[in-house]
GROMACS .gro file of C-alpha atoms in nm:
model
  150
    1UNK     CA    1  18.216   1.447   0.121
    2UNK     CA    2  18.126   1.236  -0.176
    3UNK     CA    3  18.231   0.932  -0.330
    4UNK     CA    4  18.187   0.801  -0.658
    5UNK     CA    5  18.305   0.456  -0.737
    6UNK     CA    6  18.372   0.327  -1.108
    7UNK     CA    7  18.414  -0.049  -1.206
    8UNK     CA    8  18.687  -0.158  -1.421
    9UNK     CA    9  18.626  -0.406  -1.670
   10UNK     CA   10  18.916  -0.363  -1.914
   11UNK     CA   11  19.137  -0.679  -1.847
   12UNK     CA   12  19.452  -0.497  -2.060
   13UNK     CA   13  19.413  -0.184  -1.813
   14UNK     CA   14  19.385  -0.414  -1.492
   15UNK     CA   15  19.645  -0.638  -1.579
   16UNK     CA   16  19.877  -0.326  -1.666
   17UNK     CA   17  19.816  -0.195  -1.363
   18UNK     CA   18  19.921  -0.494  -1.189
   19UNK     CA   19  20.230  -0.541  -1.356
   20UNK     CA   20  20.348  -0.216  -1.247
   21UNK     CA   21  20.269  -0.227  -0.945
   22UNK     CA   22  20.537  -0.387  -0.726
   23UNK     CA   23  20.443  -0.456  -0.407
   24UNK     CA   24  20.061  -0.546  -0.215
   25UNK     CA   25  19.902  -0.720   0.025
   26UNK     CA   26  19.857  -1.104   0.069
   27UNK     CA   27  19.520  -1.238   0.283
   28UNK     CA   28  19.471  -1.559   0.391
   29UNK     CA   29  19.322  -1.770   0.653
   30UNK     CA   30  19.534  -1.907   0.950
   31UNK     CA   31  19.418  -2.244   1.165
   32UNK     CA   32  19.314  -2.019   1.447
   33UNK     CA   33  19.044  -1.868   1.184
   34UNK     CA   34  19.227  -1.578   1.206
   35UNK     CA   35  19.280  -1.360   0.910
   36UNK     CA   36  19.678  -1.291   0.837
   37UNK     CA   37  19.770  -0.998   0.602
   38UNK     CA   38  20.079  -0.949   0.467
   39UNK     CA   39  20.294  -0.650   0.253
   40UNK     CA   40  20.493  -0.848  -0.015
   41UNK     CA   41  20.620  -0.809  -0.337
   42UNK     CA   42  20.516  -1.021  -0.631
   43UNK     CA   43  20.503  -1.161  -1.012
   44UNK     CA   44  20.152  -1.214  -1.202
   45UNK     CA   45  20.176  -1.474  -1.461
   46UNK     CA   46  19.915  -1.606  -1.630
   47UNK     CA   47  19.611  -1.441  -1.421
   48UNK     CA   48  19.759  -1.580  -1.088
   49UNK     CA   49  19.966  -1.421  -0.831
   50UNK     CA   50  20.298  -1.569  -0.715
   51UNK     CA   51  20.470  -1.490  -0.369
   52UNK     CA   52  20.715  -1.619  -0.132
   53UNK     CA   53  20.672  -1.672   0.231
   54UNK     CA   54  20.875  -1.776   0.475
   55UNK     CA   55  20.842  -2.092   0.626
   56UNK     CA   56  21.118  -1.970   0.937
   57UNK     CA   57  20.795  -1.746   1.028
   58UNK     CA   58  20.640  -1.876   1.340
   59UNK     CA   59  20.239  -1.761   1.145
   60UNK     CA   60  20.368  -2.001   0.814
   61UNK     CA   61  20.252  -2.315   0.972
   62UNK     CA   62  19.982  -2.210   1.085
   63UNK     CA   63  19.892  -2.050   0.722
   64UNK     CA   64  19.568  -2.292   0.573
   65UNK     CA   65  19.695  -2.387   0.228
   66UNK     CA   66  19.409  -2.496  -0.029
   67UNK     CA   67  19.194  -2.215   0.126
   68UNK     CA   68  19.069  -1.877  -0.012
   69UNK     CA   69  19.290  -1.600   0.010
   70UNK     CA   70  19.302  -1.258  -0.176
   71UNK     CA   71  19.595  -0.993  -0.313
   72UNK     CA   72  19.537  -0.635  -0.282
   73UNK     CA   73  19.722  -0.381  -0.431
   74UNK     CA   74  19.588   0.020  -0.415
   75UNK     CA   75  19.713   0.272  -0.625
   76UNK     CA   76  19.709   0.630  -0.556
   77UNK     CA   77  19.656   0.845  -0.884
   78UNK     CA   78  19.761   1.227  -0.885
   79UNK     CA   79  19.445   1.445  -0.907
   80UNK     CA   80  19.429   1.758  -1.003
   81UNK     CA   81  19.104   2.014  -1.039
   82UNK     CA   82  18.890   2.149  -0.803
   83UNK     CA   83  18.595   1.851  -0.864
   84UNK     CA   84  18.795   1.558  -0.696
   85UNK     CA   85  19.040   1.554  -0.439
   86UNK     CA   86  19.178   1.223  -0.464
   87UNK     CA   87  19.098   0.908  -0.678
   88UNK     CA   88  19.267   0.551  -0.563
   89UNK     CA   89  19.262   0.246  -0.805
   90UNK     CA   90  19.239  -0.077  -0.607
   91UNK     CA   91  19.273  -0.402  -0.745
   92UNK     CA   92  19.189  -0.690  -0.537
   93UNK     CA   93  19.265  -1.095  -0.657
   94UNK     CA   94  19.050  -1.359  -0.483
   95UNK     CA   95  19.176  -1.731  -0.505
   96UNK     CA   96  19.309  -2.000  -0.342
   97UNK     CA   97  19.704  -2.042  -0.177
   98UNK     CA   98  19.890  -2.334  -0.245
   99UNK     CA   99  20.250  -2.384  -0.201
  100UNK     CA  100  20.435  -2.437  -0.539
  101UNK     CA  101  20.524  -2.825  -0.611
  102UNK     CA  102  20.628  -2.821  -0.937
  103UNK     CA  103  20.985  -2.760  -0.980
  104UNK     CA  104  20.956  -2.645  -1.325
  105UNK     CA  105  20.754  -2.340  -1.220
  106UNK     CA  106  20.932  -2.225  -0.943
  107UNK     CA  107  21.216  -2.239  -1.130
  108UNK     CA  108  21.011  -1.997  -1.386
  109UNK     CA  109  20.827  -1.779  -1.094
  110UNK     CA  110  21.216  -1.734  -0.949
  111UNK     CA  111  21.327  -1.592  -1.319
  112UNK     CA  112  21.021  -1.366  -1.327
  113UNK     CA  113  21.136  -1.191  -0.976
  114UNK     CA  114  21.492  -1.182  -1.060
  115UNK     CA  115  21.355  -1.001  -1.424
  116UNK     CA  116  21.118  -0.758  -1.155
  117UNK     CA  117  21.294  -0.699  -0.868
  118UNK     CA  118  21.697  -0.772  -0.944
  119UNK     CA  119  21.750  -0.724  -1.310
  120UNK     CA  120  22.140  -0.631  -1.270
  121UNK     CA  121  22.169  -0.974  -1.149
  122UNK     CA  122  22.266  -1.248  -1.369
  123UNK     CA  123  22.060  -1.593  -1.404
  124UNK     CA  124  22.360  -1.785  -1.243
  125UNK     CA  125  22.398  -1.580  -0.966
  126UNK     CA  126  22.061  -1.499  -0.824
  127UNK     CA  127  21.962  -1.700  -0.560
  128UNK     CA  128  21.657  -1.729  -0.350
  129UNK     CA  129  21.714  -1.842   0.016
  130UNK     CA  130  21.605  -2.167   0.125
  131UNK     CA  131  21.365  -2.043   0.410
  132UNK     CA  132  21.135  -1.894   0.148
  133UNK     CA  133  20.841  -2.092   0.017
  134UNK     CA  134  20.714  -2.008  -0.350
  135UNK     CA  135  20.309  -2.011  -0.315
  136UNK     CA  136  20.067  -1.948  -0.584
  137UNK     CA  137  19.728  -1.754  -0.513
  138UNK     CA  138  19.506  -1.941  -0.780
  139UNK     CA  139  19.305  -1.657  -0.917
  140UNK     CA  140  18.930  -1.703  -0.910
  141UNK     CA  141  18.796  -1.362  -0.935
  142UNK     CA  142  18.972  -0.980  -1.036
  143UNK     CA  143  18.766  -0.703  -0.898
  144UNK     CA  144  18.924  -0.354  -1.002
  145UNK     CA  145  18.780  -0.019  -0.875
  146UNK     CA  146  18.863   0.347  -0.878
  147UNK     CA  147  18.673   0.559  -0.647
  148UNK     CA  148  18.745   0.957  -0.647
  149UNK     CA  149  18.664   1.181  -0.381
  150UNK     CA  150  18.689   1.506  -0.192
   0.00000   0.00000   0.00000
């Protein structure tokens, strides 16, 4: 088997990739020192990634806010040719989590998933429930990859 690995350092192609993807997975750190993953959907604005959680989870309080955390997302890319049997583009965000305080952005991170994720929706009438938490992972670092195989 080999592996090759490429870096990507095109911020246009990372970011695009990002924006289309629609769904990836949130790391962070929980009191116990545990690590806690979990699949979630998403907006990227301005570099950083925005999520909800929810706080009715019994792992939410134990989440540490202000602490490093990461977003992965992996995308599988159709190969064809007899050279390389599969080639994966992962994209992984390291920052910091912090819950949202500012109620002019979470009004504007609500607007961006209602634009992603429930378009036929109007404004007025899209609502997100009370038990979810709007958290921002405070980008530090974008690593992008694509490794190809067989």
């Amino acid at each position: 088997m080999q592996r090759n690995q490429i870096i990507i350092r095109d911020i246009k192609e990372i970011e695009k990739d990002i924006n289309e993807a629609s769904a990836g997975v949130a790391t962070m750190l929980l009191d116990t020192d545990k690590i806690y993953q979990v699949p979630t959907n998403f907006v990227y604005l301005d570099k950083n990634i925005f999520i909800y959680l929810d706080r009715n989870e019994e792992v939410f309080q134990s989440i540490k806010f202000n602490c490093p955390a990461s977003f992965s997302i992996v995308k599988n890319e159709k190969q064809g040719g007899k050279e390389i049997s599969y080639r994966l583009k992962s994209i992984t965000i390291n920052g910091e989590i912090r819950i949202l305080d500012e109620p002019k952005t979470i009004e504007q991170i609500k607007e961006y998933y209602r634009k992603k994720y429930s378009s036929r929706i109007s404004s007025e009438e899209y609502q997100v429930p009370d038990n979810l938490v709007a958290c921002i992972i405070d980008t530090l670092e974008i690593k992008a990859v694509i490794e190809e195989g067989n």
